[in-house]
Amino acid sequence: GQQLNQSPQSMFIQEGEDVSMNCTSSSIFNTWLWYKQEPGEGPVLLIALYKAGELTSNGRLTAQFGITRKDSFLNISASIPSDVGIYFCAGLGYNTDKLIFGTGTRLQVFP
Amino acid sequence: SAVISQKPSRDICQRGTSLTIQCQVDSQVTMMFWYRQQPGQSLTLIATANQGSEATYESGFVIDKFPISRPNLTFSTLTVSNMSPEDSSIYLCSVVISSAAQYFGPGTRLLVL
């Protein structure tokens, strides 16, 4: 099935560093969602974006809905070891309830 | 959000057998979905579980292999039938609470030998 292109595929960073990842699509989306999945768990919703250009924060996390409606960005500031996990973007098109997921960014944080 | 539980949390099964996975939500929800996550991969939608009617399957997934029930607005089951090692995956249910955001259960980890 269709998937969104997510980059980078993996990141290995030092504690305290900032992190940026993005998600791109050839199609326009109406909603962008960002999830984090830790080992042995289901994905947990971090941020939901509903409007082009929208910038939303959740603690140290900030996500933006791209103006073109074809991309979204997630930034994590001052990373900590518990940020470790796989981050997935997901997009929702018009007149559908079906989410399309990104390929995931695996984040590893070293103390 | 809502509290979503899945049973079993994990299982090891023999090929050729079937496993039924349950998804329970602590509040009534309109939309429920079933996803598969193969090892090291992203999530792929299997089907939309429709209350009181047949599920809507995505391309590549069929009812004979993945029968789904949804008897009410808080509960659904997914059966993985006639299993083979290729069915080894995490199976996840999700629900829509409001504003199109989907919330996921903890997943069922299936290993088929």
PDB file of C-alpha atoms in Angstrom:
ATOM      1  CA  GLY A   1       0.000   0.000   0.000  1.00  0.00           C
ATOM      2  CA  GLN A   2       0.886   3.662  -0.165  1.00  0.00           C
ATOM      3  CA  GLN A   3       3.408   4.966   2.345  1.00  0.00           C
ATOM      4  CA  LEU A   4       4.784   8.362   3.118  1.00  0.00           C
ATOM      5  CA  ASN A   5       8.505   9.070   2.728  1.00  0.00           C
ATOM      6  CA  GLN A   6       9.996   9.788   6.104  1.00  0.00           C
ATOM      7  CA  SER A   7      13.562  10.928   6.744  1.00  0.00           C
ATOM      8  CA  PRO A   8      15.971  10.317   8.149  1.00  0.00           C
ATOM      9  CA  GLN A   9      15.513   6.583   8.483  1.00  0.00           C
ATOM     10  CA  SER A  10      17.493   6.570  11.736  1.00  0.00           C
ATOM     11  CA  MET A  11      19.294   9.011  13.982  1.00  0.00           C
ATOM     12  CA  PHE A  12      21.960   8.490  16.625  1.00  0.00           C
ATOM     13  CA  ILE A  13      22.370  11.613  18.728  1.00  0.00           C
ATOM     14  CA  GLN A  14      23.841  12.825  21.980  1.00  0.00           C
ATOM     15  CA  GLU A  15      21.587  13.692  24.884  1.00  0.00           C
ATOM     16  CA  GLY A  16      20.762  17.400  24.807  1.00  0.00           C
ATOM     17  CA  GLU A  17      20.851  17.726  21.028  1.00  0.00           C
ATOM     18  CA  ASP A  18      17.888  18.853  18.980  1.00  0.00           C
ATOM     19  CA  VAL A  19      16.256  16.485  16.486  1.00  0.00           C
ATOM     20  CA  SER A  20      14.472  17.183  13.223  1.00  0.00           C
ATOM     21  CA  MET A  21      12.623  14.743  11.025  1.00  0.00           C
ATOM     22  CA  ASN A  22      10.221  15.160   8.147  1.00  0.00           C
ATOM     23  CA  CYS A  23       7.606  13.407   6.135  1.00  0.00           C
ATOM     24  CA  THR A  24       6.737  14.012   2.477  1.00  0.00           C
ATOM     25  CA  SER A  25       4.021  12.849   0.161  1.00  0.00           C
ATOM     26  CA  SER A  26       3.064  13.145  -3.479  1.00  0.00           C
ATOM     27  CA  SER A  27      -0.547  13.609  -2.364  1.00  0.00           C
ATOM     28  CA  ILE A  28      -2.249  16.360  -0.416  1.00  0.00           C
ATOM     29  CA  PHE A  29      -3.357  15.549   3.115  1.00  0.00           C
ATOM     30  CA  ASN A  30      -6.031  17.094   5.291  1.00  0.00           C
ATOM     31  CA  THR A  31      -4.561  15.971   8.600  1.00  0.00           C
ATOM     32  CA  TRP A  32      -1.065  15.076   9.767  1.00  0.00           C
ATOM     33  CA  LEU A  33      -0.414  13.000  12.868  1.00  0.00           C
ATOM     34  CA  TRP A  34       2.849  12.164  14.611  1.00  0.00           C
ATOM     35  CA  TYR A  35       3.246   9.010  16.710  1.00  0.00           C
ATOM     36  CA  LYS A  36       5.974   7.489  18.850  1.00  0.00           C
ATOM     37  CA  GLN A  37       6.327   3.750  19.262  1.00  0.00           C
ATOM     38  CA  GLU A  38       8.498   2.175  21.941  1.00  0.00           C
ATOM     39  CA  PRO A  39       9.495  -1.499  21.955  1.00  0.00           C
ATOM     40  CA  GLY A  40       6.597  -3.747  22.902  1.00  0.00           C
ATOM     41  CA  GLU A  41       4.065  -0.942  22.731  1.00  0.00           C
ATOM     42  CA  GLY A  42       1.512   0.416  20.305  1.00  0.00           C
ATOM     43  CA  PRO A  43       2.032   3.832  18.687  1.00  0.00           C
ATOM     44  CA  VAL A  44       1.224   6.766  20.970  1.00  0.00           C
ATOM     45  CA  LEU A  45      -0.203   9.939  19.455  1.00  0.00           C
ATOM     46  CA  LEU A  46       2.110  12.915  20.049  1.00  0.00           C
ATOM     47  CA  ILE A  47       0.719  15.744  17.953  1.00  0.00           C
ATOM     48  CA  ALA A  48      -2.204  16.226  15.547  1.00  0.00           C
ATOM     49  CA  LEU A  49      -2.206  18.930  12.857  1.00  0.00           C
ATOM     50  CA  TYR A  50      -5.355  19.976  11.022  1.00  0.00           C
ATOM     51  CA  LYS A  51      -4.523  23.124   9.079  1.00  0.00           C
ATOM     52  CA  ALA A  52      -1.888  24.029   6.489  1.00  0.00           C
ATOM     53  CA  GLY A  53       0.856  26.087   8.102  1.00  0.00           C
ATOM     54  CA  GLU A  54      -0.209  25.071  11.607  1.00  0.00           C
ATOM     55  CA  LEU A  55       2.587  24.897  14.157  1.00  0.00           C
ATOM     56  CA  THR A  56       1.787  22.921  17.316  1.00  0.00           C
ATOM     57  CA  SER A  57       3.870  22.111  20.372  1.00  0.00           C
ATOM     58  CA  ASN A  58       3.656  19.397  22.980  1.00  0.00           C
ATOM     59  CA  GLY A  59       6.341  19.995  25.579  1.00  0.00           C
ATOM     60  CA  ARG A  60       9.722  19.666  23.861  1.00  0.00           C
ATOM     61  CA  LEU A  61       8.050  18.508  20.652  1.00  0.00           C
ATOM     62  CA  THR A  62       6.996  20.860  17.868  1.00  0.00           C
ATOM     63  CA  ALA A  63       5.342  19.813  14.621  1.00  0.00           C
ATOM     64  CA  GLN A  64       4.304  21.754  11.552  1.00  0.00           C
ATOM     65  CA  PHE A  65       1.774  21.108   8.813  1.00  0.00           C
ATOM     66  CA  GLY A  66       3.482  22.127   5.560  1.00  0.00           C
ATOM     67  CA  ILE A  67       1.985  24.918   3.490  1.00  0.00           C
ATOM     68  CA  THR A  68       1.803  22.694   0.420  1.00  0.00           C
ATOM     69  CA  ARG A  69      -0.175  20.098   2.446  1.00  0.00           C
ATOM     70  CA  LYS A  70       2.298  17.507   1.173  1.00  0.00           C
ATOM     71  CA  ASP A  71       4.734  17.512   4.058  1.00  0.00           C
ATOM     72  CA  SER A  72       5.111  17.778   7.803  1.00  0.00           C
ATOM     73  CA  PHE A  73       8.001  18.242  10.220  1.00  0.00           C
ATOM     74  CA  LEU A  74       8.662  17.147  13.783  1.00  0.00           C
ATOM     75  CA  ASN A  75      11.309  18.709  15.985  1.00  0.00           C
ATOM     76  CA  ILE A  76      12.421  17.525  19.404  1.00  0.00           C
ATOM     77  CA  SER A  77      14.449  19.961  21.480  1.00  0.00           C
ATOM     78  CA  ALA A  78      17.024  19.035  24.112  1.00  0.00           C
ATOM     79  CA  SER A  79      16.673  15.290  23.628  1.00  0.00           C
ATOM     80  CA  ILE A  80      16.736  12.943  26.615  1.00  0.00           C
ATOM     81  CA  PRO A  81      17.251   9.157  26.787  1.00  0.00           C
ATOM     82  CA  SER A  82      13.512   8.471  27.097  1.00  0.00           C
ATOM     83  CA  ASP A  83      12.993   9.995  23.636  1.00  0.00           C
ATOM     84  CA  VAL A  84      14.325   6.736  22.208  1.00  0.00           C
ATOM     85  CA  GLY A  85      11.845   5.009  19.939  1.00  0.00           C
ATOM     86  CA  ILE A  86      10.454   4.983  16.429  1.00  0.00           C
ATOM     87  CA  TYR A  87       8.605   8.079  15.267  1.00  0.00           C
ATOM     88  CA  PHE A  88       5.930   7.695  12.608  1.00  0.00           C
ATOM     89  CA  CYS A  89       4.123  10.357  10.661  1.00  0.00           C
ATOM     90  CA  ALA A  90       0.663   9.597   9.312  1.00  0.00           C
ATOM     91  CA  GLY A  91      -1.522  11.482   6.877  1.00  0.00           C
ATOM     92  CA  LEU A  92      -5.241  11.585   6.318  1.00  0.00           C
ATOM     93  CA  GLY A  93      -6.634  12.643   2.953  1.00  0.00           C
ATOM     94  CA  TYR A  94      -9.930  14.314   2.172  1.00  0.00           C
ATOM     95  CA  ASN A  95     -13.135  12.332   2.562  1.00  0.00           C
ATOM     96  CA  THR A  96     -11.427   9.291   4.016  1.00  0.00           C
ATOM     97  CA  ASP A  97     -10.867   7.781   7.436  1.00  0.00           C
ATOM     98  CA  LYS A  98      -7.841   5.765   6.335  1.00  0.00           C
ATOM     99  CA  LEU A  99      -4.450   6.821   7.673  1.00  0.00           C
ATOM    100  CA  ILE A 100      -1.368   6.461   5.516  1.00  0.00           C
ATOM    101  CA  PHE A 101       1.768   5.873   7.588  1.00  0.00           C
ATOM    102  CA  GLY A 102       5.320   6.984   7.037  1.00  0.00           C
ATOM    103  CA  THR A 103       8.239   4.593   6.990  1.00  0.00           C
ATOM    104  CA  GLY A 104       9.396   5.663  10.442  1.00  0.00           C
ATOM    105  CA  THR A 105      12.450   7.351  11.964  1.00  0.00           C
ATOM    106  CA  ARG A 106      14.343   5.331  14.557  1.00  0.00           C
ATOM    107  CA  LEU A 107      15.835   7.607  17.211  1.00  0.00           C
ATOM    108  CA  GLN A 108      18.633   6.552  19.514  1.00  0.00           C
ATOM    109  CA  VAL A 109      19.874   8.940  22.217  1.00  0.00           C
ATOM    110  CA  PHE A 110      23.193   8.415  23.929  1.00  0.00           C
ATOM    111  CA  PRO A 111      23.859   9.871  27.395  1.00  0.00           C
TER     112      PRO A 111
ATOM    113  CA  SER B   1      -8.317   9.714  24.550  1.00  0.00           C
ATOM    114  CA  ALA B   2      -9.644   6.268  25.480  1.00  0.00           C
ATOM    115  CA  VAL B   3      -8.342   3.150  27.149  1.00  0.00           C
ATOM    116  CA  ILE B   4      -7.851   0.456  24.527  1.00  0.00           C
ATOM    117  CA  SER B   5      -6.933  -3.101  25.473  1.00  0.00           C
ATOM    118  CA  GLN B   6      -6.029  -6.087  23.343  1.00  0.00           C
ATOM    119  CA  LYS B   7      -5.994  -9.785  24.138  1.00  0.00           C
ATOM    120  CA  PRO B   8      -3.798 -11.706  23.930  1.00  0.00           C
ATOM    121  CA  SER B   9      -0.780  -9.449  24.249  1.00  0.00           C
ATOM    122  CA  ARG B  10       1.360 -12.077  22.547  1.00  0.00           C
ATOM    123  CA  ASP B  11       1.116 -15.652  21.338  1.00  0.00           C
ATOM    124  CA  ILE B  12       3.144 -18.355  19.663  1.00  0.00           C
ATOM    125  CA  CYS B  13       1.122 -20.491  17.285  1.00  0.00           C
ATOM    126  CA  GLN B  14       1.621 -23.461  15.025  1.00  0.00           C
ATOM    127  CA  ARG B  15       1.160 -23.067  11.297  1.00  0.00           C
ATOM    128  CA  GLY B  16      -2.260 -24.022  10.032  1.00  0.00           C
ATOM    129  CA  THR B  17      -4.037 -22.906  13.184  1.00  0.00           C
ATOM    130  CA  SER B  18      -6.111 -19.762  13.745  1.00  0.00           C
ATOM    131  CA  LEU B  19      -5.921 -17.052  16.406  1.00  0.00           C
ATOM    132  CA  THR B  20      -8.617 -14.576  17.403  1.00  0.00           C
ATOM    133  CA  ILE B  21      -7.488 -11.209  18.749  1.00  0.00           C
ATOM    134  CA  GLN B  22      -9.812  -9.069  20.822  1.00  0.00           C
ATOM    135  CA  CYS B  23      -9.922  -5.274  21.040  1.00  0.00           C
ATOM    136  CA  GLN B  24     -11.903  -3.594  23.816  1.00  0.00           C
ATOM    137  CA  VAL B  25     -12.439   0.164  24.239  1.00  0.00           C
ATOM    138  CA  ASP B  26     -13.706   1.799  27.419  1.00  0.00           C
ATOM    139  CA  SER B  27     -16.069   4.108  25.532  1.00  0.00           C
ATOM    140  CA  GLN B  28     -18.263   3.908  22.468  1.00  0.00           C
ATOM    141  CA  VAL B  29     -16.445   4.785  19.266  1.00  0.00           C
ATOM    142  CA  THR B  30     -17.666   5.057  15.712  1.00  0.00           C
ATOM    143  CA  MET B  31     -14.549   4.046  13.824  1.00  0.00           C
ATOM    144  CA  MET B  32     -12.358   1.026  14.586  1.00  0.00           C
ATOM    145  CA  PHE B  33      -9.514  -0.258  12.457  1.00  0.00           C
ATOM    146  CA  TRP B  34      -7.139  -3.213  12.363  1.00  0.00           C
ATOM    147  CA  TYR B  35      -3.502  -2.843  11.318  1.00  0.00           C
ATOM    148  CA  ARG B  36      -0.585  -5.177  10.770  1.00  0.00           C
ATOM    149  CA  GLN B  37       2.998  -4.243  11.547  1.00  0.00           C
ATOM    150  CA  GLN B  38       5.510  -6.710  10.143  1.00  0.00           C
ATOM    151  CA  PRO B  39       8.916  -6.957  11.848  1.00  0.00           C
ATOM    152  CA  GLY B  40      10.880  -3.740  11.436  1.00  0.00           C
ATOM    153  CA  GLN B  41       8.183  -2.199   9.255  1.00  0.00           C
ATOM    154  CA  SER B  42       5.564   0.513   9.411  1.00  0.00           C
ATOM    155  CA  LEU B  43       1.852  -0.009   9.917  1.00  0.00           C
ATOM    156  CA  THR B  44      -0.427  -1.308   7.169  1.00  0.00           C
ATOM    157  CA  LEU B  45      -4.194  -1.057   7.364  1.00  0.00           C
ATOM    158  CA  ILE B  46      -5.936  -4.425   7.126  1.00  0.00           C
ATOM    159  CA  ALA B  47      -9.564  -3.338   7.349  1.00  0.00           C
ATOM    160  CA  THR B  48     -12.149  -1.020   8.831  1.00  0.00           C
ATOM    161  CA  ALA B  49     -14.324  -2.819  11.376  1.00  0.00           C
ATOM    162  CA  ASN B  50     -17.920  -1.769  10.768  1.00  0.00           C
ATOM    163  CA  GLN B  51     -20.465  -2.135  13.534  1.00  0.00           C
ATOM    164  CA  GLY B  52     -23.306  -4.397  12.481  1.00  0.00           C
ATOM    165  CA  SER B  53     -22.005  -5.070   8.985  1.00  0.00           C
ATOM    166  CA  GLU B  54     -19.128  -6.685   7.131  1.00  0.00           C
ATOM    167  CA  ALA B  55     -15.680  -5.152   7.501  1.00  0.00           C
ATOM    168  CA  THR B  56     -14.148  -3.146   4.657  1.00  0.00           C
ATOM    169  CA  TYR B  57     -10.854  -4.719   3.586  1.00  0.00           C
ATOM    170  CA  GLU B  58      -7.846  -3.056   2.016  1.00  0.00           C
ATOM    171  CA  SER B  59      -6.158  -4.338  -1.095  1.00  0.00           C
ATOM    172  CA  GLY B  60      -4.214  -7.492  -0.336  1.00  0.00           C
ATOM    173  CA  PHE B  61      -6.360  -8.531   2.619  1.00  0.00           C
ATOM    174  CA  VAL B  62      -9.376 -10.836   2.346  1.00  0.00           C
ATOM    175  CA  ILE B  63     -12.166 -11.858   4.670  1.00  0.00           C
ATOM    176  CA  ASP B  64     -11.363 -15.565   4.500  1.00  0.00           C
ATOM    177  CA  LYS B  65      -7.892 -14.934   5.875  1.00  0.00           C
ATOM    178  CA  PHE B  66      -8.736 -12.114   8.313  1.00  0.00           C
ATOM    179  CA  PRO B  67     -12.375 -12.384   9.396  1.00  0.00           C
ATOM    180  CA  ILE B  68     -13.441  -9.454  11.578  1.00  0.00           C
ATOM    181  CA  SER B  69     -16.391  -9.031  13.886  1.00  0.00           C
ATOM    182  CA  ARG B  70     -17.732  -5.861  15.464  1.00  0.00           C
ATOM    183  CA  PRO B  71     -20.844  -6.655  17.468  1.00  0.00           C
ATOM    184  CA  ASN B  72     -21.039  -3.263  19.215  1.00  0.00           C
ATOM    185  CA  LEU B  73     -19.377   0.146  19.494  1.00  0.00           C
ATOM    186  CA  THR B  74     -16.774  -0.917  22.082  1.00  0.00           C
ATOM    187  CA  PHE B  75     -15.529  -4.306  20.884  1.00  0.00           C
ATOM    188  CA  SER B  76     -14.034  -5.980  17.834  1.00  0.00           C
ATOM    189  CA  THR B  77     -12.184  -9.176  16.979  1.00  0.00           C
ATOM    190  CA  LEU B  78      -9.715 -10.034  14.261  1.00  0.00           C
ATOM    191  CA  THR B  79      -9.004 -13.651  13.406  1.00  0.00           C
ATOM    192  CA  VAL B  80      -5.825 -14.675  11.635  1.00  0.00           C
ATOM    193  CA  SER B  81      -6.782 -17.893   9.870  1.00  0.00           C
ATOM    194  CA  ASN B  82      -4.719 -20.825   8.650  1.00  0.00           C
ATOM    195  CA  MET B  83      -1.557 -19.159   9.848  1.00  0.00           C
ATOM    196  CA  SER B  84       1.857 -19.396   8.239  1.00  0.00           C
ATOM    197  CA  PRO B  85       5.205 -17.974   9.423  1.00  0.00           C
ATOM    198  CA  GLU B  86       4.609 -14.972   7.117  1.00  0.00           C
ATOM    199  CA  ASP B  87       1.754 -13.955   9.419  1.00  0.00           C
ATOM    200  CA  SER B  88       4.207 -13.304  12.250  1.00  0.00           C
ATOM    201  CA  SER B  89       3.592  -9.638  13.023  1.00  0.00           C
ATOM    202  CA  ILE B  90       2.186  -7.198  15.505  1.00  0.00           C
ATOM    203  CA  TYR B  91      -1.564  -6.743  15.065  1.00  0.00           C
ATOM    204  CA  LEU B  92      -2.995  -3.455  16.309  1.00  0.00           C
ATOM    205  CA  CYS B  93      -6.463  -2.068  16.657  1.00  0.00           C
ATOM    206  CA  SER B  94      -7.132   1.658  16.576  1.00  0.00           C
ATOM    207  CA  VAL B  95     -10.109   3.894  17.217  1.00  0.00           C
ATOM    208  CA  VAL B  96     -11.127   7.414  16.289  1.00  0.00           C
ATOM    209  CA  ILE B  97     -12.197   9.427  19.318  1.00  0.00           C
ATOM    210  CA  SER B  98     -12.537  12.896  17.849  1.00  0.00           C
ATOM    211  CA  SER B  99     -11.153  15.140  15.131  1.00  0.00           C
ATOM    212  CA  ALA B 100      -9.891  12.255  12.996  1.00  0.00           C
ATOM    213  CA  ALA B 101      -7.011  11.404  15.356  1.00  0.00           C
ATOM    214  CA  GLN B 102      -6.550   7.640  15.758  1.00  0.00           C
ATOM    215  CA  TYR B 103      -5.515   6.034  19.030  1.00  0.00           C
ATOM    216  CA  PHE B 104      -3.914   2.609  19.113  1.00  0.00           C
ATOM    217  CA  GLY B 105      -4.118  -0.381  21.372  1.00  0.00           C
ATOM    218  CA  PRO B 106      -0.951  -1.968  22.784  1.00  0.00           C
ATOM    219  CA  GLY B 107      -0.812  -4.576  20.035  1.00  0.00           C
ATOM    220  CA  THR B 108      -0.771  -8.368  19.850  1.00  0.00           C
ATOM    221  CA  ARG B 109       2.589  -9.924  19.044  1.00  0.00           C
ATOM    222  CA  LEU B 110       2.143 -13.076  17.016  1.00  0.00           C
ATOM    223  CA  LEU B 111       4.825 -15.586  16.196  1.00  0.00           C
ATOM    224  CA  VAL B 112       3.923 -18.468  13.900  1.00  0.00           C
ATOM    225  CA  LEU B 113       6.215 -21.479  13.876  1.00  0.00           C
TER     226      LEU B 113
END
